[in-house]
Coordinates of C-alpha atoms in Angstrom, one line a residue:
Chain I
X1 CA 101.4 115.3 98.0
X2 CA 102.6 112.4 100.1
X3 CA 106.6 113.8 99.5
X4 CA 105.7 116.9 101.6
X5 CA 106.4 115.2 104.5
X6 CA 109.8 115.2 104.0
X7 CA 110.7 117.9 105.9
X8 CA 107.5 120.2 106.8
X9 CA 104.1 119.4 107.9
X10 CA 102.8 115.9 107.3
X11 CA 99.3 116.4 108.0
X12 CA 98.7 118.5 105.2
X13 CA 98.4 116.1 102.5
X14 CA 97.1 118.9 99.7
X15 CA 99.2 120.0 97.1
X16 CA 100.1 123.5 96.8
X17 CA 101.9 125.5 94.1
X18 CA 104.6 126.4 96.7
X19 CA 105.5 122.5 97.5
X20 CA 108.7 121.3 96.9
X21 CA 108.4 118.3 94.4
X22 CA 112.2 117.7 93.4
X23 CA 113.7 116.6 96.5
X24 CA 117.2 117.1 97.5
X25 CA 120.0 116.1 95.6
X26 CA 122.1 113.1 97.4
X27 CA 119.4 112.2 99.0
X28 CA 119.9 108.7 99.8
X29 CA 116.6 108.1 101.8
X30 CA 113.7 106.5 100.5
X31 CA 110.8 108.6 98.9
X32 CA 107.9 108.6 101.0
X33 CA 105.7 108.3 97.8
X34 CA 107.7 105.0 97.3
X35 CA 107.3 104.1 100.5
X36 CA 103.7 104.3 100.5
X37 CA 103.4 102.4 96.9
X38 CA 105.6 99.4 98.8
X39 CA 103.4 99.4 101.4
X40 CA 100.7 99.4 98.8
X41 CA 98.7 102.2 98.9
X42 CA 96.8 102.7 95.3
X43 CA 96.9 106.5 95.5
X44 CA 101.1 106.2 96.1
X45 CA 101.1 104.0 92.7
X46 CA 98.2 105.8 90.5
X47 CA 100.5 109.2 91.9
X48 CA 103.7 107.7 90.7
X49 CA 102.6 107.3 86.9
X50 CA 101.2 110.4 86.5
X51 CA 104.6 112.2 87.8
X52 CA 106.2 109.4 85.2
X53 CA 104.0 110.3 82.7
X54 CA 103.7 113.8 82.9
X55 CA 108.2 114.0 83.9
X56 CA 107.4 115.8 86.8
X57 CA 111.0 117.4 89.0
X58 CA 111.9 114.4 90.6
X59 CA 110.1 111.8 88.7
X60 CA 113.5 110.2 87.7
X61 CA 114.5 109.8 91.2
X62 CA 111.2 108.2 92.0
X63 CA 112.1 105.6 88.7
X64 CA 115.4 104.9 90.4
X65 CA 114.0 103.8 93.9
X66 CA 111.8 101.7 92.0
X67 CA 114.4 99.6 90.3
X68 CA 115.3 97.7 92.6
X69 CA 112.0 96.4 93.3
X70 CA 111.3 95.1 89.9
X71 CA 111.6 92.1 87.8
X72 CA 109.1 89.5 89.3
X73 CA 106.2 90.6 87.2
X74 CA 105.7 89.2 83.8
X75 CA 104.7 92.0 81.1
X76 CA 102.3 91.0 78.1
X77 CA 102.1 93.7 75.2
X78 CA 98.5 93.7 73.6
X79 CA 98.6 95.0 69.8
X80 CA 96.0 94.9 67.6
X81 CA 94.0 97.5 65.0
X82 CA 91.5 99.6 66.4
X83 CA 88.7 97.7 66.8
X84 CA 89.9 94.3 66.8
X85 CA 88.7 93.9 70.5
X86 CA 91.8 94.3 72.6
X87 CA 90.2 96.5 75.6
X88 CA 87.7 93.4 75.7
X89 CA 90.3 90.8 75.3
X90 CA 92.4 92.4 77.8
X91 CA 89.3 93.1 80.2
X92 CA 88.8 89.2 80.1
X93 CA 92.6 88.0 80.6
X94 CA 92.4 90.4 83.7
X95 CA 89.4 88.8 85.4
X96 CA 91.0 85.4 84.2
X97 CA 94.2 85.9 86.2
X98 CA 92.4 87.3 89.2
X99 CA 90.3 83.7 89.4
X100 CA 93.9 82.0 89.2
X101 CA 94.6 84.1 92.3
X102 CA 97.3 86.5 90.7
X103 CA 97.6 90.4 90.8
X104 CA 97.1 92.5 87.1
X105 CA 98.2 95.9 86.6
X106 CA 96.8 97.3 83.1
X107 CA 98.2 100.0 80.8
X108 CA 96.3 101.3 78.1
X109 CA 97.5 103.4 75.3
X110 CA 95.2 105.7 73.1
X111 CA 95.8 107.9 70.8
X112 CA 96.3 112.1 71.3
X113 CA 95.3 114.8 69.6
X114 CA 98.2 116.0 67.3
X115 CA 96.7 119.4 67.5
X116 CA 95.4 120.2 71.0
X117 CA 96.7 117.3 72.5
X118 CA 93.6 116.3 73.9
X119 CA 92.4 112.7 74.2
X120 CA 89.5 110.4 74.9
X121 CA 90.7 107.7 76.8
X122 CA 87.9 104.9 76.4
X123 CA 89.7 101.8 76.8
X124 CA 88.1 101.7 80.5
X125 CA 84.9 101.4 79.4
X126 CA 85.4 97.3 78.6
X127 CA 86.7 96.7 82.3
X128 CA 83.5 95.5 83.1
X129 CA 84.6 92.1 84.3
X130 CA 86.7 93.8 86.9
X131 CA 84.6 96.5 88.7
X132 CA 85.8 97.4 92.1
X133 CA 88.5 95.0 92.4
X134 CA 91.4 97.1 93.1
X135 CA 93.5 94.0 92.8
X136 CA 93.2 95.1 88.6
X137 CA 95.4 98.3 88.3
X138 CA 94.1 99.7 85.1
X139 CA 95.6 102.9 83.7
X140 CA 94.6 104.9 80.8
X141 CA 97.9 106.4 79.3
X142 CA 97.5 109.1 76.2
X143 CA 100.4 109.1 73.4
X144 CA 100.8 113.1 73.9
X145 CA 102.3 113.4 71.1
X146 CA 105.9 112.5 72.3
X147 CA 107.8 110.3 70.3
X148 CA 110.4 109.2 71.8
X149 CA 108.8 109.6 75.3
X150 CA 106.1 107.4 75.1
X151 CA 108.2 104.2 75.5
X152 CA 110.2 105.7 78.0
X153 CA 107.1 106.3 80.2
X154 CA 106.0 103.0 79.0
X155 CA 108.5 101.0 80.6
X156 CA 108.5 103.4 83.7
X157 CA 105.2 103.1 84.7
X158 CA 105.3 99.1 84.3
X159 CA 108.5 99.1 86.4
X160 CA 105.5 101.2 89.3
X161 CA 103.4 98.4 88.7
X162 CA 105.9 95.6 88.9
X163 CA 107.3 97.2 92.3
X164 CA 104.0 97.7 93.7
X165 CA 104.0 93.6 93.0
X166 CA 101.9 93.0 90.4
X167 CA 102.1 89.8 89.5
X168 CA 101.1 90.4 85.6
X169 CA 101.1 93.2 83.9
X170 CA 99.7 94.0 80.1
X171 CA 100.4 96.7 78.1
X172 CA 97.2 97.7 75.3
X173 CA 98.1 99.5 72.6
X174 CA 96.9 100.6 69.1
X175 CA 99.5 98.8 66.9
X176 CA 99.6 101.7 64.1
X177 CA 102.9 102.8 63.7
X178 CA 106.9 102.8 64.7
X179 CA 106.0 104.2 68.3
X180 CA 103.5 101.6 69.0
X181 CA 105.9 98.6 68.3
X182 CA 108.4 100.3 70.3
X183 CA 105.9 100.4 73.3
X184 CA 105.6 96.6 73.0
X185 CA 108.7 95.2 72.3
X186 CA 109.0 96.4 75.9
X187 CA 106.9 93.4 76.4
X188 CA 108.3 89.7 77.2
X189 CA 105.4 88.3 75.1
X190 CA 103.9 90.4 72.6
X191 CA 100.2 89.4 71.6
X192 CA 99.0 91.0 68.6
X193 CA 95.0 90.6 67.6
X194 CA 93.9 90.5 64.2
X195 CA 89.9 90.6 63.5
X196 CA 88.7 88.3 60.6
X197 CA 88.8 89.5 57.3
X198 CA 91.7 92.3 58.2
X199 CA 92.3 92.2 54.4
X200 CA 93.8 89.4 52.3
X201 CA 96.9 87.7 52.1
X202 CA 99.1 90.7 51.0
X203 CA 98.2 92.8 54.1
X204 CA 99.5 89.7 55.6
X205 CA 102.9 89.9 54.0
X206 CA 103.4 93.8 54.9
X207 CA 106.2 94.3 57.3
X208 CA 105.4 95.5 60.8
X209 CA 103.3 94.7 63.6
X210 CA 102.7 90.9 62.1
X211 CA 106.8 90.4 62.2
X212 CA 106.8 91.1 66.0
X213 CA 104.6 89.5 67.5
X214 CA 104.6 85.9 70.0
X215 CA 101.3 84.9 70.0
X216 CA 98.6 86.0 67.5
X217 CA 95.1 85.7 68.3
X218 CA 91.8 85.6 66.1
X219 CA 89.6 87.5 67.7
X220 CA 86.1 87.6 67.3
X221 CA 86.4 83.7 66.0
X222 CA 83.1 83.4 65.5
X223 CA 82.3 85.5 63.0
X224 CA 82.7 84.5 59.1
X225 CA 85.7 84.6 57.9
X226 CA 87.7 83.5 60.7
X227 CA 89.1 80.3 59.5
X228 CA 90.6 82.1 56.7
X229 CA 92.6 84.3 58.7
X230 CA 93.5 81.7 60.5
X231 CA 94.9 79.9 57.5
X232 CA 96.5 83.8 55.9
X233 CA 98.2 83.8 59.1
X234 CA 99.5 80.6 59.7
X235 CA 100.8 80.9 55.8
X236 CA 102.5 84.4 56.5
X237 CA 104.1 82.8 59.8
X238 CA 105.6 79.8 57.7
X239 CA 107.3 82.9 55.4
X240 CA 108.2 84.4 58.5
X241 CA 111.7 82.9 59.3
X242 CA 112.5 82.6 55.4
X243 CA 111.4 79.6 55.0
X244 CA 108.7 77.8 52.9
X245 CA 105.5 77.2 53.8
X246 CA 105.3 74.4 55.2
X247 CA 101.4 72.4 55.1
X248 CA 98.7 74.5 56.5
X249 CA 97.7 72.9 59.5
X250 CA 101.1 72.3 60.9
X251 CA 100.6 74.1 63.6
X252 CA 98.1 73.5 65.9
X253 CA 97.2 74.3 69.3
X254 CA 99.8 71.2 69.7
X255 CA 101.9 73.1 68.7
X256 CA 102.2 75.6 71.5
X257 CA 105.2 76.1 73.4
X258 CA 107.5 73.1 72.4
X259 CA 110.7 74.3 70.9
X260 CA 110.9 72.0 68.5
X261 CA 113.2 73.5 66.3
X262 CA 116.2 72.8 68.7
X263 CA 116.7 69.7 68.5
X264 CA 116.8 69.8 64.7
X265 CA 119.6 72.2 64.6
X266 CA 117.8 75.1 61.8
X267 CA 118.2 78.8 62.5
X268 CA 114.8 78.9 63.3
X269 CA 115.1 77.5 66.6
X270 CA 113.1 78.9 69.0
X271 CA 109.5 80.2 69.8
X272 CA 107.4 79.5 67.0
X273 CA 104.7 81.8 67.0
X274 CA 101.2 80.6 67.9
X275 CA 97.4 81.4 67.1
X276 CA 94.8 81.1 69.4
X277 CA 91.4 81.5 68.5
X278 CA 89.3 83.9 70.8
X279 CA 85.8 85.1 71.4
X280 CA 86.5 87.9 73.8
X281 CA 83.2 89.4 75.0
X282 CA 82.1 85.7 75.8
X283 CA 85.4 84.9 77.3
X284 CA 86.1 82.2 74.6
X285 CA 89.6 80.9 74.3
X286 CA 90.5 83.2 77.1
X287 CA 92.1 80.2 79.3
X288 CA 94.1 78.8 76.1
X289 CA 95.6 82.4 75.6
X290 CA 96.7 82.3 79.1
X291 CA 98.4 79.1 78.9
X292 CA 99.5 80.0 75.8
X293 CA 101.3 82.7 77.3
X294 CA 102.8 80.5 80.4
X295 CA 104.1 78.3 77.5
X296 CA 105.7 82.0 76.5
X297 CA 107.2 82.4 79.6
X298 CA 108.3 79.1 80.1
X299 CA 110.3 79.1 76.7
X300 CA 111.7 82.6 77.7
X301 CA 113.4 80.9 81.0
X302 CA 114.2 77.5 79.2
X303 CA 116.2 79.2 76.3
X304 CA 118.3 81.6 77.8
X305 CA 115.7 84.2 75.7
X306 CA 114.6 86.1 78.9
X307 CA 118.4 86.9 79.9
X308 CA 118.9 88.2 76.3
X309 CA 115.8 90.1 76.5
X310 CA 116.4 91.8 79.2
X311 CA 120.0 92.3 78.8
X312 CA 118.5 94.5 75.0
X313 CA 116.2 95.9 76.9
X314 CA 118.0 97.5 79.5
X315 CA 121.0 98.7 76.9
X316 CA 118.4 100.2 75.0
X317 CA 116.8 102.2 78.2
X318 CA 120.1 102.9 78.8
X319 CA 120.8 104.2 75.9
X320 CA 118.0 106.2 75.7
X321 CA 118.6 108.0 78.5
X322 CA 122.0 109.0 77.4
X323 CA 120.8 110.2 74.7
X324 CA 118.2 112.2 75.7
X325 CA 119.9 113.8 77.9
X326 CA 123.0 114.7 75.7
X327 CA 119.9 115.9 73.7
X328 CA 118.7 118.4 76.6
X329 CA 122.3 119.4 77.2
X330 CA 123.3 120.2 73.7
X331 CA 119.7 122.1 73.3
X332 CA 120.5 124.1 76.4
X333 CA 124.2 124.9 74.6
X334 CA 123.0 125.9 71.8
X335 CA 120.5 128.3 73.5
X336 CA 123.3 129.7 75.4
X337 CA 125.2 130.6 72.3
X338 CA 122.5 132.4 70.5
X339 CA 119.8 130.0 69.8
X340 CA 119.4 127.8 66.9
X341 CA 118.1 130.7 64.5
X342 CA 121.2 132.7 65.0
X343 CA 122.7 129.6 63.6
X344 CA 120.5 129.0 60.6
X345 CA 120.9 132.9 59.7
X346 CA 124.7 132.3 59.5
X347 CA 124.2 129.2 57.3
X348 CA 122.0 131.1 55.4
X349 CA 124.0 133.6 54.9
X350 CA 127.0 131.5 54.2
X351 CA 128.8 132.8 56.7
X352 CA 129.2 129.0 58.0
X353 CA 128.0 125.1 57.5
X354 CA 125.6 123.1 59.4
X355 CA 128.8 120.6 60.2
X356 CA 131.0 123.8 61.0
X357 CA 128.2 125.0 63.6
X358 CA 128.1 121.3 65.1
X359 CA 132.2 120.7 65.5
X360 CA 131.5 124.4 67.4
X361 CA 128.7 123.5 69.7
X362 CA 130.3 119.8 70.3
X363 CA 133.5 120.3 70.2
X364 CA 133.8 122.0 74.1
X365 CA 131.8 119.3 75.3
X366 CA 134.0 116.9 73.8
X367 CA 137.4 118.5 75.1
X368 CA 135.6 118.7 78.4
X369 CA 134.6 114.9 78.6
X370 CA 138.0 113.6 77.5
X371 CA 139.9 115.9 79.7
X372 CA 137.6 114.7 82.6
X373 CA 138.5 111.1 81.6
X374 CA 141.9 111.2 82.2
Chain W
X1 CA 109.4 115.3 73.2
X2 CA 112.0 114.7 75.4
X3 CA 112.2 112.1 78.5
X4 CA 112.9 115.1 80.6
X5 CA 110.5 117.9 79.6
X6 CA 108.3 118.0 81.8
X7 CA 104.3 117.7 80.0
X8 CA 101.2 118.2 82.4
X9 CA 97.9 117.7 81.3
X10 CA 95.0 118.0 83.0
X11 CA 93.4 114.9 82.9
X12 CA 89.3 114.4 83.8
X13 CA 87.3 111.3 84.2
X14 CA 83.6 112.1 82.6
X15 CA 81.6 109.5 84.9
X16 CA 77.9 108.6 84.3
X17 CA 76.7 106.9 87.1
X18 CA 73.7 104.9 88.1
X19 CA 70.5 103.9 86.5
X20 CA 70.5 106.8 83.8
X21 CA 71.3 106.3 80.2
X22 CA 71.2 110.1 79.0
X23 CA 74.9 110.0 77.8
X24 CA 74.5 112.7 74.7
X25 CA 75.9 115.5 77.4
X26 CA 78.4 113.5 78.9
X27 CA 80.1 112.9 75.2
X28 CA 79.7 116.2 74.1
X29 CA 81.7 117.2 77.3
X30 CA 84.5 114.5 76.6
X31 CA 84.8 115.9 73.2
X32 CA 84.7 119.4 74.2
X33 CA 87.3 118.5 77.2
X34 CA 89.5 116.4 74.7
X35 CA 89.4 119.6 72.5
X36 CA 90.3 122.2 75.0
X37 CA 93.9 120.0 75.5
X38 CA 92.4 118.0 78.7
X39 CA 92.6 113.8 78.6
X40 CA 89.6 112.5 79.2
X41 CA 88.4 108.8 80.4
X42 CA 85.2 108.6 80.2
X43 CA 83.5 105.7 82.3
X44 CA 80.8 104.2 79.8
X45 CA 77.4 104.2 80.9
X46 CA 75.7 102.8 84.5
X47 CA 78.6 102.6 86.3
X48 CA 78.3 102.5 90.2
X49 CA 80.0 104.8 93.1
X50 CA 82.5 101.9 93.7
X51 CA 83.9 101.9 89.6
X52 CA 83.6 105.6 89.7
X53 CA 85.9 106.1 92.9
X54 CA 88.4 102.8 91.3
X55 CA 88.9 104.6 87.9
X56 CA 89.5 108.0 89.6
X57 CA 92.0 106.7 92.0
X58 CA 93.9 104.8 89.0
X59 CA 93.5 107.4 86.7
X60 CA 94.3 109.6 89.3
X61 CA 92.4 112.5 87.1
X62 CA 92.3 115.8 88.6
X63 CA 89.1 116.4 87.4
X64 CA 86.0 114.0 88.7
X65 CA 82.7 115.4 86.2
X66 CA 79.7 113.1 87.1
X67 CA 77.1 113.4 84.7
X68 CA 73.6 112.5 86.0
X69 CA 70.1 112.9 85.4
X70 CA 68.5 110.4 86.9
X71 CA 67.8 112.4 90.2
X72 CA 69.6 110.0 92.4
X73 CA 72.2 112.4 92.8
X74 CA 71.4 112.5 96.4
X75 CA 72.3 109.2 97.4
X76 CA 75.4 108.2 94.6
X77 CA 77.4 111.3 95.0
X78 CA 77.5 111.2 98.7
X79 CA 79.0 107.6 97.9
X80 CA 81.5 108.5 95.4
X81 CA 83.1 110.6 97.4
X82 CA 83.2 108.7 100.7
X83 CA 85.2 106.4 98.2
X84 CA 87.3 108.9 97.5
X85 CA 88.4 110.0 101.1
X86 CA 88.9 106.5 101.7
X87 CA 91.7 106.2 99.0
X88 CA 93.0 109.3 100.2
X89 CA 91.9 111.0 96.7
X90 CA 89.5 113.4 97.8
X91 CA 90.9 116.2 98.7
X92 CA 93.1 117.3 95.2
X93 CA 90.2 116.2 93.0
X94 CA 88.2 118.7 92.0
X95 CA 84.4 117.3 91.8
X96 CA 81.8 118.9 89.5
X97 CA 78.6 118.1 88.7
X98 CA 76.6 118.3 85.3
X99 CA 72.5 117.4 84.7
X100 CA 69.4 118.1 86.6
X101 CA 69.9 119.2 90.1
X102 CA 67.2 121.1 91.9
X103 CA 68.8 124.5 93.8
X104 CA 68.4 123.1 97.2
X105 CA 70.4 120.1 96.4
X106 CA 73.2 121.9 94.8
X107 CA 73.8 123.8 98.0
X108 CA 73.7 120.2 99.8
X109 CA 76.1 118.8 97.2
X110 CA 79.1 122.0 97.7
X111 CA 78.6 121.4 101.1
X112 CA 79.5 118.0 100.3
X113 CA 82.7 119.3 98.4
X114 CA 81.1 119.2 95.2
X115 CA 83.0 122.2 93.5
X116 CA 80.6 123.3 91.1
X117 CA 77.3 122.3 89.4
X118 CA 76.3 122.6 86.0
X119 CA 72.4 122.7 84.6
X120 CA 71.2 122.9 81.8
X121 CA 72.8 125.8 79.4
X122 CA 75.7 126.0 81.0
X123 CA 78.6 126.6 78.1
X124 CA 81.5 124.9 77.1
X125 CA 83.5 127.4 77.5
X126 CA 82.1 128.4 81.0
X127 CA 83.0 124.5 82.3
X128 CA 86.3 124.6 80.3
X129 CA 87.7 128.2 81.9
X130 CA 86.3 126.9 85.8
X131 CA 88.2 123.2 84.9
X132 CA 91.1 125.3 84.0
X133 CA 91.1 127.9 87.0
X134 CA 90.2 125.3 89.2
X135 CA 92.1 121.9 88.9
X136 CA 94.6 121.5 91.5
X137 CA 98.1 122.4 91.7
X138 CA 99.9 119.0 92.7
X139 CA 103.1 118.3 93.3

């Protein structure tokens, strides 16, 4: 839409098959689709993720201008198993910042179809405390079945909402798999939510989503039970770092955000990991979370953390990107020379070797890269 | 798969709006949406014009249903899509209509820039091939 009026007529704001969406290479001047999410304009932004989303021509472009806009908002990731209450949780922290005066963008994750790649996106339906405050970004995102794309688009679309100046930003996701803990360690804090009576104390000890996370909340603390997840977890934490557990109770609400461990010189140093009990769909323990979560950002500054954070981060995006698009280049090689079945009918017929047909699709590229370096 | 490839998919918000609590028609939709490929976000019941127009403009869905059988179609639709012009997200959002809608308020409604409306026995397959034919080409 908006990028039409690059060149041709600027009026006509409806897209057509016909319009050109990958704009000119070199281009040096700023998108006008950026321009209008800087000057924040909600259709600009909401118009930006979906090209992110859906890698639209161009889209990487529009991720570039955006760069250099970013880093002032703090990103929370918001993990928990289905059901546990994070749409409610996060629904509440968003009408909780918004009374502290500061701007939330939202992105929530669900589940696709692996078969049609359909999805019902119902996190929404919890944003009750937020209706027609625009000031709340919230954005329904579906997996799609991409699995290394997901975190990529992830961290995109949070760089829209930190350049349109969000001032917080949470990411909500299922917390079921590899993919999902990839989406939030693009997080500064990650938050992950566990219902009472999620299981007993060896669900607790499974490795995972319970290793990553910053702040753990007890959602739904009112219900039976509660206290003794509260104890599992505060027991599992203790294991966490390797060390023994120490008494149950040691960490209280007290403890929250002091870094203790520094002065005492043990490997654990650091954040120690804190649970706050919640009662989301009353708003209980809502305003502890949140400070809990300043105390977060407050360590990440104090220690150095943040820097080392975001120096992984970007290495890894980085990275990433390489890859993928050595991926793309190599894919589009080997279709050049046959496709891939041409290739696994020579194996097959032991003509050649899988590591025979690599050195051969490879090896150009490589001659070609190190001649270029010289 | 890749961070390149590009992956459209239509994506529809499944709105009910106002005083009406018939939602059995609006899930079956979602589910028969989600099933033909599309992404849908539904709204949750009793929702009013202003959430409707705020989740389409986020979501920035290409598809706007609004299920409603409450007979106040007359006044909330006109709303939701004054909200949409105002965000600038009217024109490539294709609008239909599903529930109880006498014939001389359909006609009122397209005039509006309602797209289509859908009574009662209209099939799954009908909506699904019109969403399909008809969702805009953006850019």
């Amino acid at each position: 839409m908006q990028e039409r009026s690059q060149g041709d007529d600027a009026e006509h704001r409806t897209g057509s098959p016909d319009s050109d969406g990958s704009d000119g290479p070199g281009d040096d001047s700023v998108n006008p689709l950026i321009e209008d999410l800087l000057a924040g304009k909600h259709r600009a932004l909401a118009r930006v993720i979906t090209k992110i989303e859906n890698r639209q021509p161009g889209y990487r472009e529009l991720v570039s201008q955006l760069h250099q806009h970013t880093g002032d908002a703090s990103v929370v990731g918001v993990t928990g198993s289905p059901g546990s209450g994070k749409s409610t949780l996060v629904d509440k922290m968003a009408a909780t910042y918004r009374e502290r005066g500061e701007t939330v963008g939202v992105i929530a994750i669900d589940p696709s179809s692996p078969f049609t790649g359909g999805a019902v996106l119902g996190d929404r339906i919890r944003m009750g405390s937020n209706v027609g405050d625009m000031d709340v970004f919230f954005r329904s995102m579906s997996a799609r079945g991409s699995l290394g794309g997901l975190s990529t688009a992830t961290t995109d679309a949070v760089k829209a909402l930190d350049a349109f100046g969000k001032d917080r930003i949470i990411i909500e996701t299922v917390g079921a798999g590899q993919n999902e803990i990839d989406i939030v360690k693009t997080a500064d804090t990650v938050t992950v939510l566990v219902p009472p009576g999620s299981g007993d104390d060896v669900q607790m000890l499974k490795a995972g989503i319970l290793e990553i996370g910053d702040v753990f909340v007890v959602n739904k603390a009112d219900l039976d039970g509660a206290n003794r997840t509260v104890q599992e977890l505060r027991e599992m934490l203790d294991y966490r770092d390797g060390g023994l557990p120490r008494t149950v109770g040691h960490h209280g609400a007290d403890a929250a955000g002091d870094v203790h461990g520094e002065d005492d010189g043990t490997e654990t140093a650091g954040w120690e990991p804190t649970i706050v009990e919640t009662v989301a769909d009353r708003g209980e323990g809502v305003e502890e979370l949140l400070d809990v979560l300043a105390d977060h950002r407050a360590y990440l500054d104090r220690s150095g953390e943040r820097e080392k954070q975001r120096h992984a981060r970007y290495a890894e995006e980085i990275r990433t990107l390489v890859r993928e698009d050595v991926n793309e280049l190599l894919a589009a090689e080997i279709e050049h020379r046959g496709g891939i079945d041409s290739f696994v009918k020579q194996v097959r017929e032991r003509e050649t070797d899988p590591y025979a047909v690599a050195d051969d699709v490879v090896g150009p590229i490589e001659e070609c890269v190190s001649e270029r370096r010289e | 798969m890749s961070v390149n490839q590009e992956q459209r998919t239509i994506r529809c918000l499944v709105a009910k709006v106002g005083l009406d609590g018939h939602d059995r028609g609006a899930h079956v939709i979602s589910r028969a949406f989600r099933d033909a490929g599309f992404e849908v976000i539904y709204s949750g019941l009793h929702r009013a014009p202003e959430e409707i127009v705020q989740a389409a403009v986020q979501e920035d869905v290409d598809v706007l249903g609004i299920s409603i059988l409450s007979g106040a179609h007359d006044t909330l639709i006109p709303e939701i899509i004054d909200g949409l012009t105002e965000y600038d997200a009217f024109e490539d959002t294709l609008v239909i209509v599903g529930g109880i809608i006498p014939d001389a308020d359909e006609d009122e409604l397209k005039e509006l820039g309602v797209a289509e409306v859908f009574g009662p026995g209209a099939s799954m397959a009908e909506m699904i091939e019109f969403v399909r034919e008809n969702a805009p080409e953006r850019e």
